[in-house]
Coordinates of C-alpha atoms in Angstrom, one line a residue:
Chain B
M1 CA 5.1 46.1 2.9
N2 CA 1.4 46.6 2.3
R3 CA 0.4 42.9 2.3
V4 CA -2.1 43.1 -0.5
I5 CA -3.0 40.5 -3.1
E6 CA -4.2 42.1 -6.3
V7 CA -5.8 40.1 -9.1
R8 CA -6.2 42.2 -12.3
N9 CA -8.2 41.0 -15.3
L10 CA -6.9 37.5 -14.7
S11 CA -7.9 34.8 -17.3
K12 CA -7.0 31.2 -17.9
R13 CA -8.1 29.1 -20.8
Y14 CA -7.2 25.6 -21.6
G15 CA -7.9 25.5 -25.3
E16 CA -11.6 26.1 -25.6
T17 CA -12.3 25.6 -21.9
V18 CA -12.4 28.8 -19.8
A19 CA -11.2 28.2 -16.3
V20 CA -11.0 31.8 -15.2
E21 CA -12.4 34.8 -17.1
D22 CA -11.4 38.5 -16.6
L23 CA -11.2 38.1 -12.8
S24 CA -10.3 41.2 -10.7
F25 CA -10.3 41.7 -7.0
T26 CA -8.1 42.8 -4.1
V27 CA -7.4 41.0 -0.9
R28 CA -6.5 43.2 2.0
P29 CA -4.7 42.6 5.3
G30 CA -6.2 42.3 8.8
R31 CA -9.2 40.2 7.9
V32 CA -10.1 36.7 6.6
T33 CA -11.2 36.9 3.0
G34 CA -13.2 33.9 1.9
F35 CA -12.8 32.8 -1.7
L36 CA -16.0 31.1 -2.4
G37 CA -17.3 29.1 -5.4
P38 CA -18.7 25.7 -6.3
N39 CA -16.3 22.9 -7.2
G40 CA -14.7 23.7 -10.6
A41 CA -15.4 27.5 -10.3
G42 CA -11.7 28.3 -10.8
K43 CA -10.6 28.9 -7.2
S44 CA -7.6 26.6 -7.3
T45 CA -6.5 27.8 -10.7
T46 CA -6.7 31.4 -9.5
M47 CA -4.6 30.6 -6.4
R48 CA -2.0 28.7 -8.5
M49 CA -1.8 31.7 -10.8
I50 CA -1.3 34.0 -7.9
L51 CA 1.6 31.8 -6.8
G52 CA 3.1 31.7 -10.4
L53 CA 2.6 28.0 -10.7
D54 CA 0.2 28.3 -13.6
R55 CA 0.7 30.9 -16.3
P56 CA -2.3 33.2 -16.9
T57 CA -3.7 33.5 -20.4
G58 CA -4.3 37.1 -19.7
G59 CA -4.1 39.6 -16.8
R60 CA -1.8 39.7 -13.8
A61 CA -1.7 38.6 -10.2
L62 CA 0.5 40.8 -7.9
I63 CA 1.6 40.6 -4.3
D64 CA 2.6 43.9 -2.9
G65 CA 2.7 45.1 -6.5
E66 CA 5.0 42.4 -7.7
P67 CA 4.4 39.1 -9.4
F68 CA 5.1 36.2 -7.0
A69 CA 8.0 34.9 -9.0
R70 CA 9.8 38.2 -8.5
L71 CA 9.7 38.0 -4.7
A72 CA 13.0 37.3 -3.0
E73 CA 12.7 34.5 -0.4
P74 CA 9.0 34.2 -1.0
L75 CA 8.2 31.9 1.8
R76 CA 9.0 34.7 4.3
R77 CA 6.3 36.8 2.7
V78 CA 3.7 34.4 1.3
G79 CA 2.6 31.1 2.8
A80 CA 0.6 28.7 0.7
L81 CA -1.4 25.6 1.6
L82 CA -2.3 23.9 -1.7
E83 CA -5.2 21.6 -2.1
T84 CA -3.1 18.6 -2.9
T85 CA -0.4 17.5 -0.5
A86 CA 2.9 18.8 -2.0
A87 CA 5.2 16.6 0.0
H88 CA 7.0 13.4 -1.1
G89 CA 5.6 10.3 0.6
G90 CA 8.9 8.8 1.3
R91 CA 10.2 11.8 3.2
R92 CA 9.8 12.4 6.9
A93 CA 7.6 15.3 7.8
R94 CA 10.5 17.2 9.5
D95 CA 12.8 16.7 6.5
H96 CA 10.1 18.2 4.2
L97 CA 10.1 21.3 6.4
R98 CA 13.9 21.3 6.6
W99 CA 14.4 21.6 2.8
L100 CA 11.8 24.3 2.6
A101 CA 13.5 26.2 5.4
R102 CA 16.9 25.9 3.7
S103 CA 15.5 27.2 0.3
N104 CA 14.5 30.5 1.9
R105 CA 17.2 30.8 4.6
I106 CA 14.6 30.4 7.3
P107 CA 16.2 29.4 10.7
E108 CA 16.1 25.7 11.5
R109 CA 14.3 26.3 14.8
R110 CA 11.2 27.4 12.9
T111 CA 10.6 23.8 11.7
A112 CA 10.2 22.7 15.3
E113 CA 8.0 25.7 16.1
V114 CA 5.6 25.1 13.2
L115 CA 5.4 21.4 14.0
R116 CA 4.4 22.3 17.5
M117 CA 1.9 24.9 16.3
T118 CA 0.2 22.4 14.0
G119 CA 0.2 19.6 16.5
L120 CA 2.6 17.4 14.5
E121 CA 5.6 17.2 16.8
N122 CA 4.8 13.5 17.7
V123 CA 4.8 12.5 14.0
A124 CA 7.7 14.7 12.9
R125 CA 9.9 11.6 12.2
R126 CA 7.2 9.7 10.4
R127 CA 7.2 9.4 6.6
V128 CA 4.5 11.5 4.9
K129 CA 3.1 8.4 3.1
G130 CA 1.5 7.2 6.3
F131 CA -0.3 10.5 7.1
S132 CA -4.1 10.8 7.2
L133 CA -5.7 13.5 5.1
G134 CA -6.0 15.7 8.2
M135 CA -2.3 15.2 9.1
G136 CA -1.4 16.0 5.5
R137 CA -3.3 19.3 5.7
R138 CA -1.6 20.1 9.0
L139 CA 1.8 19.5 7.4
G140 CA 0.8 21.7 4.5
L141 CA -0.2 24.4 7.0
A142 CA 3.1 24.0 8.8
A143 CA 4.9 24.6 5.5
A144 CA 2.8 27.7 4.9
L145 CA 3.6 29.1 8.3
L146 CA 7.3 28.2 8.2
G147 CA 8.5 31.6 7.0
D148 CA 6.2 33.6 9.3
P149 CA 4.6 35.2 6.3
A150 CA 2.3 38.3 6.3
V151 CA 0.2 36.9 3.4
L152 CA -1.4 33.4 3.6
L153 CA -3.2 31.6 0.7
L154 CA -5.1 28.6 1.9
D155 CA -6.8 26.3 -0.6
E156 CA -9.7 24.4 1.0
P157 CA -7.9 24.2 4.4
L158 CA -10.8 22.6 6.2
N159 CA -11.0 19.6 3.8
G160 CA -10.2 16.3 5.6
L161 CA -10.3 17.8 9.1
D162 CA -12.4 16.4 11.9
P163 CA -14.8 18.8 13.8
Q164 CA -12.1 19.6 16.4
G165 CA -9.6 20.3 13.6
I166 CA -12.1 22.6 11.8
L167 CA -12.6 24.6 14.9
W168 CA -8.9 24.8 15.5
M169 CA -8.2 25.9 11.9
R170 CA -11.0 28.5 12.0
N171 CA -9.6 30.1 15.2
L172 CA -6.1 30.0 13.7
M173 CA -7.2 31.8 10.6
R174 CA -9.0 34.4 12.7
D175 CA -6.0 34.9 14.9
L176 CA -3.6 35.2 11.9
A177 CA -5.9 37.9 10.5
A178 CA -6.1 39.7 13.9
E179 CA -2.3 39.9 13.9
G180 CA -2.6 42.0 10.7
R181 CA -1.9 39.3 8.2
T182 CA -3.7 38.9 4.9
V183 CA -5.6 35.6 5.0
F184 CA -7.1 34.4 1.7
V185 CA -8.9 31.1 2.1
S186 CA -10.9 29.2 -0.5
S187 CA -13.9 27.0 0.2
H188 CA -16.9 25.5 -1.6
L189 CA -18.9 25.6 1.5
M190 CA -20.8 28.8 2.3
S191 CA -21.6 27.8 5.8
E192 CA -17.9 27.4 6.7
M193 CA -17.1 30.8 5.3
A194 CA -20.0 32.5 7.0
L195 CA -18.4 31.5 10.3
T196 CA -14.9 32.4 9.4
A197 CA -14.7 35.1 6.8
D198 CA -15.0 38.9 7.2
H199 CA -15.0 39.5 3.4
L200 CA -16.1 37.4 0.6
V201 CA -15.0 37.0 -3.0
V202 CA -17.5 34.8 -4.8
I203 CA -16.9 33.2 -8.2
A204 CA -18.6 30.7 -10.4
G205 CA -17.7 29.6 -13.9
G206 CA -14.4 31.5 -13.5
R207 CA -16.3 34.9 -13.2
L208 CA -16.6 37.2 -10.3
L209 CA -20.1 37.2 -8.7
A210 CA -19.6 39.2 -5.6
D211 CA -16.8 41.1 -3.8
T212 CA -18.3 42.3 -0.5
T213 CA -18.3 42.0 3.2
A214 CA -19.7 38.8 4.6
A215 CA -22.5 40.7 6.4
A216 CA -23.5 42.6 3.2
F217 CA -23.5 39.3 1.2
V218 CA -25.8 37.6 3.7
A219 CA -28.2 40.6 3.8
A220 CA -28.3 40.9 0.1
N221 CA -28.8 37.2 -0.6
S222 CA -30.9 35.9 2.3
R223 CA -34.7 35.8 1.9
A224 CA -37.3 36.1 4.7
Y225 CA -40.6 34.4 4.2
V226 CA -43.5 32.8 6.1
R227 CA -44.1 29.1 5.7
I228 CA -47.7 28.0 5.8
R229 CA -49.1 24.5 5.9
T230 CA -52.8 24.0 5.3
P231 CA -55.1 21.3 3.9
E232 CA -56.6 23.9 1.5
P233 CA -53.6 25.5 -0.2
E234 CA -55.6 26.8 -3.2
R235 CA -58.0 28.8 -1.1
M236 CA -55.1 30.0 1.1
R237 CA -53.3 31.3 -1.9
D238 CA -56.4 33.1 -3.2
A239 CA -56.8 34.7 0.3
L240 CA -53.2 35.8 0.2
A241 CA -53.5 37.1 -3.3
G242 CA -56.6 39.0 -2.3
A243 CA -54.5 40.8 0.4
G244 CA -51.7 41.5 -2.1
I245 CA -49.3 38.9 -0.7
A246 CA -47.4 36.7 -3.2
A247 CA -47.0 33.0 -2.3
V248 CA -45.2 30.1 -4.0
A249 CA -45.6 26.4 -3.4
A250 CA -42.7 24.7 -1.7
P251 CA -41.7 21.2 -2.9
D252 CA -43.4 19.5 0.1
G253 CA -46.8 21.2 -0.7
A254 CA -46.4 24.0 1.9
L255 CA -46.7 27.7 0.8
E256 CA -44.0 30.3 1.1
A257 CA -45.3 33.8 1.4
E258 CA -43.1 36.9 1.1
G259 CA -43.7 40.4 2.4
A260 CA -46.0 39.7 5.4
E261 CA -45.7 38.9 9.1
P262 CA -47.0 35.5 10.4
A263 CA -49.6 37.4 12.5
R264 CA -51.1 39.0 9.4
I265 CA -51.3 35.7 7.7
G266 CA -52.9 34.1 10.8
E267 CA -55.6 36.8 10.8
L268 CA -56.2 36.3 7.1
A269 CA -56.7 32.6 7.6
A270 CA -59.2 33.2 10.4
A271 CA -61.1 35.8 8.4
H272 CA -61.5 33.2 5.5
G273 CA -62.2 30.3 7.9
L274 CA -59.1 28.4 6.8
V275 CA -57.5 25.6 8.8
V276 CA -53.8 26.1 9.2
H277 CA -51.3 23.5 10.6
E278 CA -48.2 25.7 10.5
V279 CA -47.5 29.4 10.2
A280 CA -43.8 30.1 10.8
A281 CA -41.3 32.9 9.9
R282 CA -38.3 31.5 8.1
E283 CA -35.0 32.7 6.6
S284 CA -33.4 30.9 3.7
S285 CA -29.9 29.6 4.6
L286 CA -26.8 31.1 3.3
E287 CA -26.1 27.8 1.6
E288 CA -29.4 28.3 -0.4
A289 CA -28.5 31.9 -1.2
F290 CA -25.1 30.8 -2.4
M291 CA -26.6 28.0 -4.5
R292 CA -29.1 30.3 -6.0
L293 CA -26.4 32.9 -6.8
T294 CA -23.9 30.5 -8.3
G295 CA -26.7 28.5 -10.0
E296 CA -27.8 31.6 -11.9
A297 CA -24.2 32.2 -13.1
R298 CA -24.1 28.9 -14.9
Chain M
M1 CA 23.3 34.5 -6.1
S2 CA 22.3 33.9 -2.5
A3 CA 19.0 32.6 -3.8
G4 CA 20.9 30.1 -5.9
R5 CA 23.0 29.0 -2.9
A6 CA 19.9 28.6 -0.8
A7 CA 18.2 26.5 -3.5
L8 CA 21.3 24.3 -3.7
R9 CA 21.2 23.7 0.0
A10 CA 17.5 22.8 -0.2
E11 CA 18.2 20.3 -3.0
W12 CA 21.0 18.8 -1.0
V13 CA 18.6 18.2 1.9
K14 CA 16.2 16.6 -0.6
I15 CA 18.8 14.3 -2.0
R16 CA 20.0 13.2 1.5
T17 CA 16.5 12.6 2.9
G18 CA 14.9 11.0 -0.1
R19 CA 14.1 7.3 0.3
S20 CA 15.2 6.3 -3.1
T21 CA 18.7 7.8 -2.9
G22 CA 20.0 5.1 -0.6
W23 CA 18.9 2.0 -2.3
T24 CA 19.5 3.1 -5.9
L25 CA 23.1 4.1 -5.0
V26 CA 23.8 1.0 -3.0
L27 CA 22.4 -1.2 -5.8
T28 CA 24.5 0.6 -8.4
F29 CA 27.7 0.1 -6.4
V30 CA 26.9 -3.5 -5.6
L31 CA 26.1 -4.3 -9.3
C32 CA 29.1 -2.5 -10.7
V33 CA 31.7 -4.0 -8.3
G34 CA 30.0 -7.3 -8.0
L35 CA 29.8 -7.9 -11.7
A36 CA 33.4 -6.8 -12.0
V37 CA 34.4 -9.6 -9.7
L38 CA 32.3 -12.2 -11.6
L39 CA 33.5 -11.0 -15.0
G40 CA 37.1 -10.8 -13.8
L41 CA 37.1 -14.3 -12.4
S42 CA 35.3 -15.7 -15.4
M43 CA 37.8 -14.2 -17.9
R44 CA 40.7 -15.2 -15.8
G45 CA 39.7 -18.8 -16.4
G46 CA 38.5 -18.3 -19.9
F47 CA 41.5 -16.5 -21.3
D48 CA 43.4 -19.8 -21.9
R49 CA 40.5 -21.1 -24.1
M50 CA 40.4 -18.0 -26.3
D51 CA 41.7 -18.1 -29.9
A52 CA 44.5 -15.8 -31.0
G53 CA 42.1 -13.2 -32.5
A54 CA 40.1 -12.9 -29.3
R55 CA 43.3 -12.6 -27.3
A56 CA 44.6 -9.9 -29.5
N57 CA 41.3 -8.0 -29.0
F58 CA 41.3 -8.7 -25.3
D59 CA 41.0 -5.5 -23.2
P60 CA 41.2 -6.3 -19.5
V61 CA 40.1 -2.7 -18.6
L62 CA 36.9 -3.0 -20.7
V63 CA 36.2 -6.5 -19.3
G64 CA 36.2 -4.9 -15.8
F65 CA 33.8 -2.2 -16.9
Y66 CA 31.2 -4.4 -18.7
G67 CA 29.3 -4.6 -15.4
L68 CA 28.8 -0.8 -15.5
L69 CA 26.3 -1.3 -18.3
I70 CA 24.0 -3.2 -16.0
G71 CA 24.9 -1.3 -12.8
E72 CA 24.1 2.0 -14.5
I73 CA 20.5 1.0 -14.8
A74 CA 20.1 1.5 -11.1
F75 CA 22.1 4.7 -11.4
V76 CA 19.7 5.9 -14.1
A77 CA 16.8 5.1 -11.7
F78 CA 18.5 7.3 -9.1
G79 CA 18.5 10.2 -11.5
V80 CA 15.0 9.6 -12.8
L81 CA 13.6 9.3 -9.2
F82 CA 15.4 12.4 -7.9
V83 CA 13.8 14.6 -10.6
G84 CA 10.7 12.7 -11.6
S85 CA 9.4 12.3 -8.0
E86 CA 9.0 16.1 -7.8
Y87 CA 6.1 15.6 -10.3
T88 CA 4.7 12.2 -9.1
S89 CA 4.5 13.4 -5.5
G90 CA 3.2 16.9 -6.3
M91 CA 6.3 18.3 -4.5
I92 CA 7.1 20.4 -7.6
R93 CA 4.4 22.9 -6.4
A94 CA 6.1 23.3 -3.0
S95 CA 9.5 23.6 -4.7
L96 CA 8.3 26.3 -7.1
T97 CA 6.5 28.2 -4.3
A98 CA 9.8 28.2 -2.4
V99 CA 12.0 28.9 -5.4
P100 CA 9.7 30.5 -8.0
R101 CA 12.4 31.4 -10.5
R102 CA 12.3 28.2 -12.5
G103 CA 15.8 28.5 -13.9
V104 CA 17.2 28.8 -10.4
F105 CA 15.2 25.8 -9.2
Y106 CA 16.2 23.7 -12.2
G107 CA 19.8 24.7 -12.1
A108 CA 20.1 23.9 -8.4
K109 CA 18.4 20.5 -8.9
M110 CA 20.6 19.6 -11.8
L111 CA 23.8 20.8 -10.2
T112 CA 23.0 18.9 -6.9
G113 CA 22.3 15.8 -8.9
A114 CA 25.3 16.2 -11.1
L115 CA 27.7 16.8 -8.1
T116 CA 26.3 13.8 -6.2
A117 CA 26.5 11.7 -9.3
S118 CA 30.1 12.6 -10.1
V119 CA 31.4 12.0 -6.6
F120 CA 29.6 8.7 -6.5
S121 CA 30.8 7.8 -10.0
L122 CA 34.4 8.4 -9.2
A123 CA 34.2 6.1 -6.2
T124 CA 32.3 3.4 -8.1
G125 CA 34.5 3.7 -11.2
F126 CA 37.8 3.3 -9.4
A127 CA 36.4 0.6 -7.0
T128 CA 35.2 -1.3 -10.1
F129 CA 38.6 -1.0 -11.9
F130 CA 40.7 -2.3 -8.9
T131 CA 38.2 -5.1 -8.1
A132 CA 38.1 -6.3 -11.7
Q133 CA 41.8 -6.2 -12.2
A134 CA 42.4 -8.1 -8.9
A135 CA 39.9 -10.7 -10.0
L136 CA 41.6 -11.0 -13.4
G137 CA 44.8 -12.0 -11.6
P138 CA 47.6 -12.6 -14.1
H139 CA 45.6 -11.0 -16.9
G140 CA 44.8 -7.8 -15.0
V141 CA 46.6 -4.5 -15.5
T142 CA 47.5 -1.6 -13.2
L143 CA 46.2 2.0 -13.5
G144 CA 49.6 2.8 -14.9
S145 CA 49.3 0.7 -18.0
A146 CA 48.5 2.3 -21.3
G147 CA 45.1 3.9 -21.5
A148 CA 43.9 2.4 -18.2
L149 CA 43.6 5.7 -16.2
R150 CA 41.9 7.4 -19.2
A151 CA 39.5 4.6 -19.5
T152 CA 38.7 4.6 -15.8
L153 CA 38.1 8.4 -15.7
L154 CA 36.0 8.2 -18.8
A155 CA 34.0 5.3 -17.2
C156 CA 33.3 7.6 -14.3
A157 CA 32.3 10.4 -16.7
H158 CA 30.1 7.9 -18.5
L159 CA 28.2 7.1 -15.3
T160 CA 27.8 10.7 -14.3
L161 CA 26.6 11.8 -17.8
M162 CA 24.1 8.8 -17.9
C163 CA 22.7 10.0 -14.6
L164 CA 22.4 13.6 -15.9
F165 CA 20.8 12.3 -19.1
A166 CA 18.2 10.4 -17.0
M167 CA 17.5 13.5 -14.9
G168 CA 16.9 15.6 -18.1
V169 CA 14.6 12.9 -19.5
A170 CA 12.6 12.8 -16.3
A171 CA 12.2 16.6 -16.4
I172 CA 11.0 16.3 -20.0
A173 CA 8.5 13.6 -19.2
R174 CA 7.6 15.3 -15.9
G175 CA 7.4 12.0 -14.1
T176 CA 9.1 8.7 -13.4
A177 CA 6.9 6.0 -15.1
L178 CA 7.6 6.9 -18.7
P179 CA 11.4 7.4 -18.4
L180 CA 11.9 4.3 -16.3
G181 CA 9.6 2.2 -18.6
I182 CA 11.6 3.2 -21.6
M183 CA 15.1 3.6 -20.4
I184 CA 15.4 0.5 -18.2
P185 CA 14.4 -2.1 -20.9
L186 CA 16.3 -0.2 -23.6
L187 CA 19.5 -0.1 -21.5
F188 CA 19.1 -3.7 -20.6
L189 CA 18.7 -4.8 -24.2
D190 CA 21.5 -2.5 -25.2
S191 CA 23.8 -4.1 -22.7
Q192 CA 23.2 -7.4 -24.5
G193 CA 24.9 -5.9 -27.5
L194 CA 22.4 -3.8 -29.5
G195 CA 25.3 -1.8 -30.8
N196 CA 26.9 -4.9 -32.3
A197 CA 23.9 -5.9 -34.3
P198 CA 24.5 -5.4 -38.0
G199 CA 22.0 -3.0 -39.7
I200 CA 21.1 -0.9 -36.7
R201 CA 24.7 -0.6 -35.6
T202 CA 25.4 2.5 -37.7
V203 CA 22.9 4.3 -35.5
A204 CA 22.9 2.3 -32.4
Q205 CA 26.6 2.8 -31.7
Y206 CA 25.8 6.4 -30.9
L207 CA 23.2 5.6 -28.2
P208 CA 24.3 6.9 -24.8
D209 CA 25.3 3.6 -23.2
Q210 CA 26.9 2.3 -26.4
V211 CA 29.1 5.3 -26.5
G212 CA 30.2 4.3 -23.0
M213 CA 31.6 1.0 -24.4
V214 CA 34.1 3.0 -26.4
M215 CA 34.9 5.4 -23.6
M216 CA 35.7 2.6 -21.2
R217 CA 38.3 0.9 -23.4
A218 CA 42.0 1.1 -22.8
V219 CA 42.8 -0.3 -26.2
P220 CA 40.7 0.5 -29.3
A221 CA 38.9 -2.5 -30.8
R222 CA 40.6 -3.9 -33.9
P223 CA 38.9 -2.9 -37.2
D224 CA 37.8 -6.5 -37.8
A225 CA 36.2 -6.9 -34.4
I226 CA 32.5 -6.9 -33.9
D227 CA 32.6 -4.1 -31.4
H228 CA 34.8 -1.9 -33.6
R229 CA 33.3 1.7 -33.7
A230 CA 33.7 4.6 -36.1
F231 CA 34.9 6.9 -33.3
G232 CA 37.4 7.0 -30.4
P233 CA 36.9 7.5 -26.6
W234 CA 37.2 11.3 -26.6
T235 CA 34.7 11.6 -29.5
G236 CA 32.5 9.2 -27.4
L237 CA 32.7 11.6 -24.5
G238 CA 31.7 14.4 -26.8
V239 CA 28.7 12.5 -28.1
L240 CA 27.6 11.6 -24.6
V241 CA 27.9 15.2 -23.4
L242 CA 25.6 16.2 -26.3
W243 CA 23.1 13.5 -25.2
A244 CA 23.1 14.7 -21.6
A245 CA 23.0 18.4 -22.6
A246 CA 20.1 17.9 -25.0
A247 CA 18.1 16.1 -22.3
V248 CA 18.9 18.7 -19.6
V249 CA 18.1 21.7 -21.9
G250 CA 15.0 20.0 -23.1
G251 CA 13.9 19.5 -19.4
Y252 CA 14.5 23.1 -18.7
L253 CA 12.4 24.2 -21.7
V254 CA 9.5 22.0 -20.6
L255 CA 9.7 23.3 -17.0
R256 CA 9.8 26.9 -18.2
R257 CA 6.8 26.6 -20.4
R258 CA 4.4 24.3 -18.6
D259 CA 2.1 24.9 -15.6
A260 CA 3.3 23.2 -12.5

């Protein structure tokens, strides 16, 4: 078992609307792979196609070289947490896990184990209808872990969790990957993924934008600049231009200069007799980099 | 094969732990048996006031089973909810992730529903017969009288097949609202004698529940009676099997083709 998810030239169209277009990437074991994209980028559609729930218009999605539908007892190999709660409201949490266990000949004791792992043992006999969003996510995760699978697909697992829950889920994902499992987790929040993922697959508009390590993505997409506030921005800009430094105006009237250290800019200001209120080195956030990248793709 | 057995076990847990299973089945039983008592008692007193024609056309077995036409509405709800709630709750995605081969999932679901329905139908059908005949008193018959056993068995088959039909329709509609919204009013109207209405009778007599009226008779209606039909009980069974099969096959084709 090589625990690999392979997406090859995957496409999904609904009539004229393109949800996913010629998407190819590979998800490998032993690390958390973030599947990143703005809302509506095609993340959930891609995950549903990997699970055989939606039929691709073109291309294939394979797990260990086989389509999901071909796997025998798939819950023992692939665990999935889908974005919507896939449990019947009238059923008790424990019973939901019991029928799942029966369907894949998973020993009954696993239901108690995953309920304990996800902190749901006290509500095991409660009906799912009364669950909060966070409890619903935990139940979904319990279902995903039921068969002790080597591959996990988690669609927006942090949605609806409180800060403690987010920290817990983040650590769990890292632990699962450290055990050698393949963890493929979607999110529309770059900041979350920067803290969790080792590798990133970034899509927008159904197309692949980046398939790289998280560190490389940050390096390639972050921007260092110096922020300058001055009562005379026009003269400052001329001074900078004279020294070969490009500067742009920020929305709040400050200047953002690239390619120079704050010290150099301070010296320039002194040489031109310019008053400055702020000279500070800044780095654009990952969120900005992500927005810029996905914004360009539209 | 083991995948099929595991899928059957899973569906069995679902049917036992579903909230709607209990109340729909209890309601079906109470309506069928309760109406059998009321109808039996009412006909017991009313028999003396009938004219000769009505007496000649009197079928105590059918009288006992009239209530099934109302009781089966709750039974149809059982079938619709068992299948349709997969879609309304989003559970279908968990089901197909656990059992991705759609034919295996669908077969297990239909078989579990059909087996549960047939065991329940047998219990309800025979309970209804004995209750009704007891309530009819001197006008009641025993299971040994001509056609009574056949009519009772076909009444059970009718209930089972109506449930299967409902399950298939829910799979075609991929939900509960549409099948319940259409089938419950239609069955209720139908129980008021849609199949007797001149004009639409030619077609209406082949509707699933109207076919049941023929299946449940011990004695065929006389040719001049308003509920006389162009076919007999066994043909009726065949027609109902076709209805149920069409719905079940239709549901499978929809499941196989559509995204979950």
